[in-house]
mmCIF file of C-alpha atoms in Angstrom:
data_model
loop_
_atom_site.group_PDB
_atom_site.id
_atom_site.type_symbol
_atom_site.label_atom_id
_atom_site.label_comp_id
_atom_site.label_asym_id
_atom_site.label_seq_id
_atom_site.Cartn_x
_atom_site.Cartn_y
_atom_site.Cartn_z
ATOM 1 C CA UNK A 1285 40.852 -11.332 12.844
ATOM 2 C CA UNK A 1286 37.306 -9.952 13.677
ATOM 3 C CA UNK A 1287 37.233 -5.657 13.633
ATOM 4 C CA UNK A 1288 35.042 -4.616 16.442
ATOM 5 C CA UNK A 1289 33.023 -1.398 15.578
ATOM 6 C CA UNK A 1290 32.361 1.347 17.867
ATOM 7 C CA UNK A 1291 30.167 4.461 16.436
ATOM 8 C CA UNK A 1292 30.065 7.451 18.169
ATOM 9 C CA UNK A 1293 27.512 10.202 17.244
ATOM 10 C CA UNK A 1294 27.668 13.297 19.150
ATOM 11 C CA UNK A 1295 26.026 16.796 18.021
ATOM 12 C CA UNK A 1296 26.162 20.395 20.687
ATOM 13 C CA UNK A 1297 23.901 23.525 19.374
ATOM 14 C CA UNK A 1298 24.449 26.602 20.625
ATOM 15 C CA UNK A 1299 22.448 30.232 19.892
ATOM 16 C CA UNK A 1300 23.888 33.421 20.931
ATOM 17 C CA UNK A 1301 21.719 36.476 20.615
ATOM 18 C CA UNK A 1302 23.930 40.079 21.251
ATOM 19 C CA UNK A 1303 21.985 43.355 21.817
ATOM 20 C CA UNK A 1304 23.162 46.458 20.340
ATOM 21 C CA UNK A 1305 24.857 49.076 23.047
ATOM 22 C CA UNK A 1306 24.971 52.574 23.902
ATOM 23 C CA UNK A 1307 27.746 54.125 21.674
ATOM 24 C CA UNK A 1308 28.734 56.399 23.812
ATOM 25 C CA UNK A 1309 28.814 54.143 26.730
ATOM 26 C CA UNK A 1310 25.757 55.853 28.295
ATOM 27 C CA UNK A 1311 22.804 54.095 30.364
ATOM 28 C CA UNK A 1312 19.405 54.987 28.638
ATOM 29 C CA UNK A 1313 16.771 55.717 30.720
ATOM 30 C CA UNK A 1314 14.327 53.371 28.803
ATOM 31 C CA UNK A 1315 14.499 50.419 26.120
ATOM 32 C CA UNK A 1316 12.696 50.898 22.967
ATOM 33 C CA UNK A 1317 11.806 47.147 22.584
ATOM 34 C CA UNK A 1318 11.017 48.200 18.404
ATOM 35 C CA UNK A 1319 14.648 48.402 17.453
ATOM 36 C CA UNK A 1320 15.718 44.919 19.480
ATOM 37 C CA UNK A 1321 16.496 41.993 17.459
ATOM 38 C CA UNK A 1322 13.616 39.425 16.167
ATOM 39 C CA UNK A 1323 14.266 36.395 18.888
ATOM 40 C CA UNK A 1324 12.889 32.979 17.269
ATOM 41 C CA UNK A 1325 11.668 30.494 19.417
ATOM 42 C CA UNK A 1326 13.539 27.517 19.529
ATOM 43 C CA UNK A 1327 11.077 24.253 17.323
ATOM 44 C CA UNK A 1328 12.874 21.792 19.335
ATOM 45 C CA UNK A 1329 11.605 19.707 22.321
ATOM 46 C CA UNK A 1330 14.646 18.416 23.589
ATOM 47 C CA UNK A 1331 12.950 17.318 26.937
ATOM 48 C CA UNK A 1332 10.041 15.813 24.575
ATOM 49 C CA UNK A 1333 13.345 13.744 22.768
ATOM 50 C CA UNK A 1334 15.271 13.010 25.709
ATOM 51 C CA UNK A 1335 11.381 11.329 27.007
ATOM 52 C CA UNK A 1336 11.100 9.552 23.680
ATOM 53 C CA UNK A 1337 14.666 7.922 24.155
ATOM 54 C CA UNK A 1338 14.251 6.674 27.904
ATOM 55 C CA UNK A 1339 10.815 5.032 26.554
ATOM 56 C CA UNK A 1340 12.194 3.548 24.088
ATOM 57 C CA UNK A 1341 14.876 1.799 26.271
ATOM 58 C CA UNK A 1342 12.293 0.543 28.377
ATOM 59 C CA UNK A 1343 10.277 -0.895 25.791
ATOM 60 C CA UNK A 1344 13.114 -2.916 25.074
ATOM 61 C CA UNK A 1345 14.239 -3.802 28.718
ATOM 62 C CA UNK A 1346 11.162 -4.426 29.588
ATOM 63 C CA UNK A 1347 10.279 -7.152 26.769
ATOM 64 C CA UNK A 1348 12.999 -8.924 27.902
ATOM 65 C CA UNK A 1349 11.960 -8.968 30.786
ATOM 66 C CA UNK A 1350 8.838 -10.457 30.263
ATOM 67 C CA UNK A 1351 10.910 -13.148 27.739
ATOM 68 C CA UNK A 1352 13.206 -14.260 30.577
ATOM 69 C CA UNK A 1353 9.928 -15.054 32.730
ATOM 70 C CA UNK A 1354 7.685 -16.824 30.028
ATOM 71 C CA UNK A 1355 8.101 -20.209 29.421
ATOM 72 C CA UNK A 1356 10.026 -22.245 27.089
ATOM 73 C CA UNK A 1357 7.273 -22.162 24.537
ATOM 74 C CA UNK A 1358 6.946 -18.973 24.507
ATOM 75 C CA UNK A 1359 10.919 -16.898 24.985
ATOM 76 C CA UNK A 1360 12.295 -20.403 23.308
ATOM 77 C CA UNK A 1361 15.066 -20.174 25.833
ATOM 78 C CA UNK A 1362 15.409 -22.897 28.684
ATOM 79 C CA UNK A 1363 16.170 -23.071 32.047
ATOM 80 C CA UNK A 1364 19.340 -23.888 31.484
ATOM 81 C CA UNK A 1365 20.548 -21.085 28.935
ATOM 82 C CA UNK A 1366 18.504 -19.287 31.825
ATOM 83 C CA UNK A 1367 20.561 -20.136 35.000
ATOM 84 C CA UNK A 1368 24.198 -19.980 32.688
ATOM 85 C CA UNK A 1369 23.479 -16.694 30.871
ATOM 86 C CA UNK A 1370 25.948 -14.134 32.349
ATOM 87 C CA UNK A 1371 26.923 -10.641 31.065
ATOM 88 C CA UNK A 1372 30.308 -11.821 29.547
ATOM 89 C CA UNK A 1373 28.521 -13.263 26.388
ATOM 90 C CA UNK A 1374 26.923 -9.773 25.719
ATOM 91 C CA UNK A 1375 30.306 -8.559 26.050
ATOM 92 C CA UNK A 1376 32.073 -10.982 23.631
ATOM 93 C CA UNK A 1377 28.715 -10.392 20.707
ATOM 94 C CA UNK A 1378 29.297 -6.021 21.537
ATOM 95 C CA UNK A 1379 32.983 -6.903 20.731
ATOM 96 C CA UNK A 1380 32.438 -8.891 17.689
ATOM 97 C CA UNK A 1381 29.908 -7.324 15.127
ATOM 98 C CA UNK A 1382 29.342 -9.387 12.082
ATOM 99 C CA UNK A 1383 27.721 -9.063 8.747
ATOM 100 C CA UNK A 1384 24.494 -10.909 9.123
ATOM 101 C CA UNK A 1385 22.494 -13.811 7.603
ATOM 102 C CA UNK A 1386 19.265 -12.611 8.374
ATOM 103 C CA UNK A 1387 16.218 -12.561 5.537
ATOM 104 C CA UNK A 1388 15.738 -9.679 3.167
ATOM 105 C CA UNK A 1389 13.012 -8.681 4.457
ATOM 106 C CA UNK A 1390 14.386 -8.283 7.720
ATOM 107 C CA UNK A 1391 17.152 -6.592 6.942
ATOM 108 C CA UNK A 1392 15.746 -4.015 4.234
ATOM 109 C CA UNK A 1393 12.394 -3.969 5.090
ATOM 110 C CA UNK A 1394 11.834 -4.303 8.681
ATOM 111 C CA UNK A 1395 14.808 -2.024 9.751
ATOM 112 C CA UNK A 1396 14.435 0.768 7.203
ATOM 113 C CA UNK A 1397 10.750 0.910 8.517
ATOM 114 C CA UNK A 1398 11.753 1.250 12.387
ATOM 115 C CA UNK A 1399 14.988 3.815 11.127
ATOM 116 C CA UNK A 1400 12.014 5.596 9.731
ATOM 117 C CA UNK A 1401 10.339 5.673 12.777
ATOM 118 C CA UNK A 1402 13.143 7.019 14.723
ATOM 119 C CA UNK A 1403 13.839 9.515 12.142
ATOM 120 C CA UNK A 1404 10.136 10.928 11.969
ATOM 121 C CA UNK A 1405 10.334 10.666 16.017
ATOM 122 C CA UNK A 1406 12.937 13.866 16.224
ATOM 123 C CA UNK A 1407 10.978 15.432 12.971
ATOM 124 C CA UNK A 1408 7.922 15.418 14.737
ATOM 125 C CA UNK A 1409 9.726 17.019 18.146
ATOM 126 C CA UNK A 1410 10.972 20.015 15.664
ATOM 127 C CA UNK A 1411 14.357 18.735 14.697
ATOM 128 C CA UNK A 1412 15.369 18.993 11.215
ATOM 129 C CA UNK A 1413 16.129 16.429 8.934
ATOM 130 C CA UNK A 1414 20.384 16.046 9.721
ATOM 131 C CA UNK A 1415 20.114 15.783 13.180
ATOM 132 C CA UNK A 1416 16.686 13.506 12.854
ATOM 133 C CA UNK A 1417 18.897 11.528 10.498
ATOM 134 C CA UNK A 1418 21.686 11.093 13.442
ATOM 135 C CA UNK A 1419 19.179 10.304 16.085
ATOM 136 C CA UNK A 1420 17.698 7.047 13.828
ATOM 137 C CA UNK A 1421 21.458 6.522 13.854
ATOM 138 C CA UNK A 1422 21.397 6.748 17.689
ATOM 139 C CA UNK A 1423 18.763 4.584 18.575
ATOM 140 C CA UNK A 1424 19.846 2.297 15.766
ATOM 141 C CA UNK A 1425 23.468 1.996 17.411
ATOM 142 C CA UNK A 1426 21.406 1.481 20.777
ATOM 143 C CA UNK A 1427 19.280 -1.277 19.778
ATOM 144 C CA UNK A 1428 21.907 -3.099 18.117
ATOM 145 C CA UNK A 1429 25.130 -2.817 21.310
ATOM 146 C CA UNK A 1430 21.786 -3.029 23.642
ATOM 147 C CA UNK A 1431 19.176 -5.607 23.924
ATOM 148 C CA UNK A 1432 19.658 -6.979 20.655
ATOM 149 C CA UNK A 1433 23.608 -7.813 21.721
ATOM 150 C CA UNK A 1434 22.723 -10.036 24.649
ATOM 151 C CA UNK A 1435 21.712 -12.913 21.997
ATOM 152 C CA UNK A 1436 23.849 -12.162 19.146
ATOM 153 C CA UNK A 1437 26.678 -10.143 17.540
ATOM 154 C CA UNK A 1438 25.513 -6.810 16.156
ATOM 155 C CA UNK A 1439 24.740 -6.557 12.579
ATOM 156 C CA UNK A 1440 26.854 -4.565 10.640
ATOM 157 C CA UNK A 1441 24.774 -3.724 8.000
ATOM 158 C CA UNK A 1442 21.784 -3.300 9.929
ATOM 159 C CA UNK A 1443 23.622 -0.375 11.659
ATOM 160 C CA UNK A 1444 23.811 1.730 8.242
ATOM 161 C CA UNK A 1445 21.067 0.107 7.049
ATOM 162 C CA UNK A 1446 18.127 1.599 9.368
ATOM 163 C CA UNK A 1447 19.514 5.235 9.405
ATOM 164 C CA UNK A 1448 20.498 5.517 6.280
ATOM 165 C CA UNK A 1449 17.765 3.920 4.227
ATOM 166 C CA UNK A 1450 15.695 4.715 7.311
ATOM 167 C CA UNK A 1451 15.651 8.472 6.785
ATOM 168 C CA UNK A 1452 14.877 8.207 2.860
ATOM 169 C CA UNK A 1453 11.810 6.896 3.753
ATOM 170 C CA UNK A 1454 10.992 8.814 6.777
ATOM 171 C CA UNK A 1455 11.285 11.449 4.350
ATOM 172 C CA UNK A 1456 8.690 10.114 2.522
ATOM 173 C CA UNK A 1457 6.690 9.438 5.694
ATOM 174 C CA UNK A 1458 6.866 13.531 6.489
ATOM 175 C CA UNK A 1459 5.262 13.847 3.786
ATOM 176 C CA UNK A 1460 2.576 11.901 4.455
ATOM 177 C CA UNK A 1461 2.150 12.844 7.435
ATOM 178 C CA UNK A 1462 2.156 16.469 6.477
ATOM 179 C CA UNK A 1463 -1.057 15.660 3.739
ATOM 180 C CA UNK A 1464 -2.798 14.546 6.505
ATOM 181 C CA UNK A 1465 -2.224 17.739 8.569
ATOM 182 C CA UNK A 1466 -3.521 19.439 5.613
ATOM 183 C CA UNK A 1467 -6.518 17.059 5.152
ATOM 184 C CA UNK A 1468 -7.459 17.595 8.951
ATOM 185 C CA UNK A 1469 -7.265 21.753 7.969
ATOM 186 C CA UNK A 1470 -9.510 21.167 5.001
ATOM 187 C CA UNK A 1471 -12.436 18.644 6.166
ATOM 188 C CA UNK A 1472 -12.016 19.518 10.004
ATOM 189 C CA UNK A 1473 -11.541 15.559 10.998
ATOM 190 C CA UNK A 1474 -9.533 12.513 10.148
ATOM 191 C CA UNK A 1475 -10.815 9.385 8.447
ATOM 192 C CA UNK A 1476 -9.728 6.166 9.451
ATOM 193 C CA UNK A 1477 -6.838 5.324 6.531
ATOM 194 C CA UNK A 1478 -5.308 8.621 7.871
ATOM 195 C CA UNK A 1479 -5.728 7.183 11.539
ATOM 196 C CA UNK A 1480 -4.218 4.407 10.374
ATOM 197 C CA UNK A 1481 -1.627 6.379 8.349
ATOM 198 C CA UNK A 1482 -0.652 8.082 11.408
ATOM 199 C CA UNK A 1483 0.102 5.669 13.741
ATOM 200 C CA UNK A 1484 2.159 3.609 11.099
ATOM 201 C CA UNK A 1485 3.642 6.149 9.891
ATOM 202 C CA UNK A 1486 5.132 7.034 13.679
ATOM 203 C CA UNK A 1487 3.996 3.987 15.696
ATOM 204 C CA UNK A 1488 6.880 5.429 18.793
ATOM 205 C CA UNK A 1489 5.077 8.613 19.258
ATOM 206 C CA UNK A 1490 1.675 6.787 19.024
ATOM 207 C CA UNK A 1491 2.986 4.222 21.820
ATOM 208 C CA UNK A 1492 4.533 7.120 23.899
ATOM 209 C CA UNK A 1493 1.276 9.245 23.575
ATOM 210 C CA UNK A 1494 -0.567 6.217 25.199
ATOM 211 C CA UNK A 1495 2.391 5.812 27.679
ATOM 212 C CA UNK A 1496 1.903 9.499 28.417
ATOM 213 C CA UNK A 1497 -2.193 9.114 28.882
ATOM 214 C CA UNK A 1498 -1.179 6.655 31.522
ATOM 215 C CA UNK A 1499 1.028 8.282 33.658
ATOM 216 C CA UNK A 1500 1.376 11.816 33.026
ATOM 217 C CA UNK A 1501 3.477 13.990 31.127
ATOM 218 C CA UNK A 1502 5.572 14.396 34.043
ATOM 219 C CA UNK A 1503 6.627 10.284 34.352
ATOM 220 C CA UNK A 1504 10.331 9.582 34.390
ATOM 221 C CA UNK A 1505 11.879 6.197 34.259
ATOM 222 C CA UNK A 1506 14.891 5.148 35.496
ATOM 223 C CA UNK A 1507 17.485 2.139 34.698
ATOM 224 C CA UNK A 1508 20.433 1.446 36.806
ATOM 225 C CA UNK A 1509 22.131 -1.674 37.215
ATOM 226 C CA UNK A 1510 22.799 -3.181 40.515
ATOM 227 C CA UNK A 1511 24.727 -5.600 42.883
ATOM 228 C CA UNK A 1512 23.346 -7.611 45.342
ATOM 229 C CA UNK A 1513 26.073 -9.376 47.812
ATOM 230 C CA UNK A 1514 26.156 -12.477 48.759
ATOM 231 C CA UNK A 1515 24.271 -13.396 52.049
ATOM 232 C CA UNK A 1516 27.092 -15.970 52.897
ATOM 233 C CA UNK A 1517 30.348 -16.910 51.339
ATOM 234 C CA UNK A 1518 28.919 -19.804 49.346
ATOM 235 C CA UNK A 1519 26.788 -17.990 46.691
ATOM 236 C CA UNK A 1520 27.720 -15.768 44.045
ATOM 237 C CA UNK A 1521 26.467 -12.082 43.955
ATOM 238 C CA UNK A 1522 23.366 -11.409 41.905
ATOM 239 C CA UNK A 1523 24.045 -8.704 39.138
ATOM 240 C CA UNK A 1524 20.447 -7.171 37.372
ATOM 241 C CA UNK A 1525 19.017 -3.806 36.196
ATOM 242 C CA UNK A 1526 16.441 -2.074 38.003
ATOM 243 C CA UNK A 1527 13.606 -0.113 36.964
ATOM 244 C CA UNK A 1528 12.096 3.003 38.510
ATOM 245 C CA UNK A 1529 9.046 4.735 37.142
ATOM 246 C CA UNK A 1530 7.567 7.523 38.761
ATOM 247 C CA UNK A 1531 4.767 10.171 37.937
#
């Protein structure tokens, strides 16, 4: 009997910050701002995150997208797997995860490299390095039960796989990253290895930054799925996703 795995990663923050009062109940007739507490600012761009995320679905979406209208020689899918593909075989692969055949170099190469990208994503939005480790898990889980799952069963090992040897080396890609901050401080510019360094070293936020460029901070995409009825009673109803991008 096949196990079906479902992984659920949820985290909630909260800060509370409490004032000291008037012992003696008594309304002061002015606030001596030197004996409030130190307030930190909060590192964290959530809405910078939450940006990251919806781009990163429609990377995917939208590359299969593109597949499903390039030819043969190019998707390697026909007309016929085409016309006959319907959402119950995504279904039956989400409800069947396997342990792969795939190459090594796939599987412990390839996917620690993109969990490290994930995980240096939420480092560089001011996240530390547990919840940046949960959020390569997120997108991980995503990509897997997502796009990924409407051609094959996820991978089980690919699931702990990219966080979890992911985040080692997004460790060591912090670190990089951070020379190069220092480099930039010392010389006052950036040579072209630490370009180069950069962008592999967090090739979603260099794709988003370009993303950004194009449409403005404030762009929002949206995906929604949607029904189309029938125009008569002889045709089946069209099921799809639609896109929305506005800026």
């Amino acid at each position: 009997m096949r196990t079906s795995l479902v992984i659920v990663a949820s985290a909630a923050f909260a800060s509370l910050v409490f004032a000291p009062g008037n012992a003696c109940g008594q309304r002061t007739e002015y606030t001596d701002y030197r004996t409030q507490p130190w307030i930190e600012i909060d590192p964290r761009d959530s809405d910078g995150l939450k940006r990251d995320t919806w781009y990163f679905l429609g990377y995917q979406w939208v590359t299969i997208g593109l597949l499903y209208a390039a030819p043969e020689g190019v998707s390697g899918w026909t007309e016929e797997q085409k016309k006959g593909y319907d959402m119950s075989i995504w279904w039956d692969n989400v409800t069947h995860p396997q342990i792969d055949s795939d190459d090594f170099y796939l599987n412990y190469i390839l996917h620690p490299y993109w969990g490290a990208s994930y995980y240096v994503r939420a480092r560089e939005r001011g996240y530390g390095d547990p919840q940046a480790f949960w959020y390569s898990a997120l997108l991980s889980t995503m990509y897997e039960f997502g796009a990924e799952a409407l051609f094959e069963e996820p991978s089980i090992q690919d699931i702990f796989v990219t966080p979890i040897f992911g985040s080692l080396l997004g460790m060591y890609f912090m670190d990089v990253r951070n020379d190069i901050r220092d480099r930039d401080l010392e010389f006052g510019y950036r040579t072209t290895g630490d370009k180069w360094l950069w962008v592999l070293t967090d090739p979603l936020g260099a794709l988003n930054e370009q993303f950004d460029k194009l449409t403005g901070r404030d762009a929002t995409l949206r995906v929604r799925p949607y029904r189309a009825a029938p125009l008569n009673w002889d045709t089946e109803p069209v099921y799809g996703l639609e896109f929305r991008l506005e800026w």
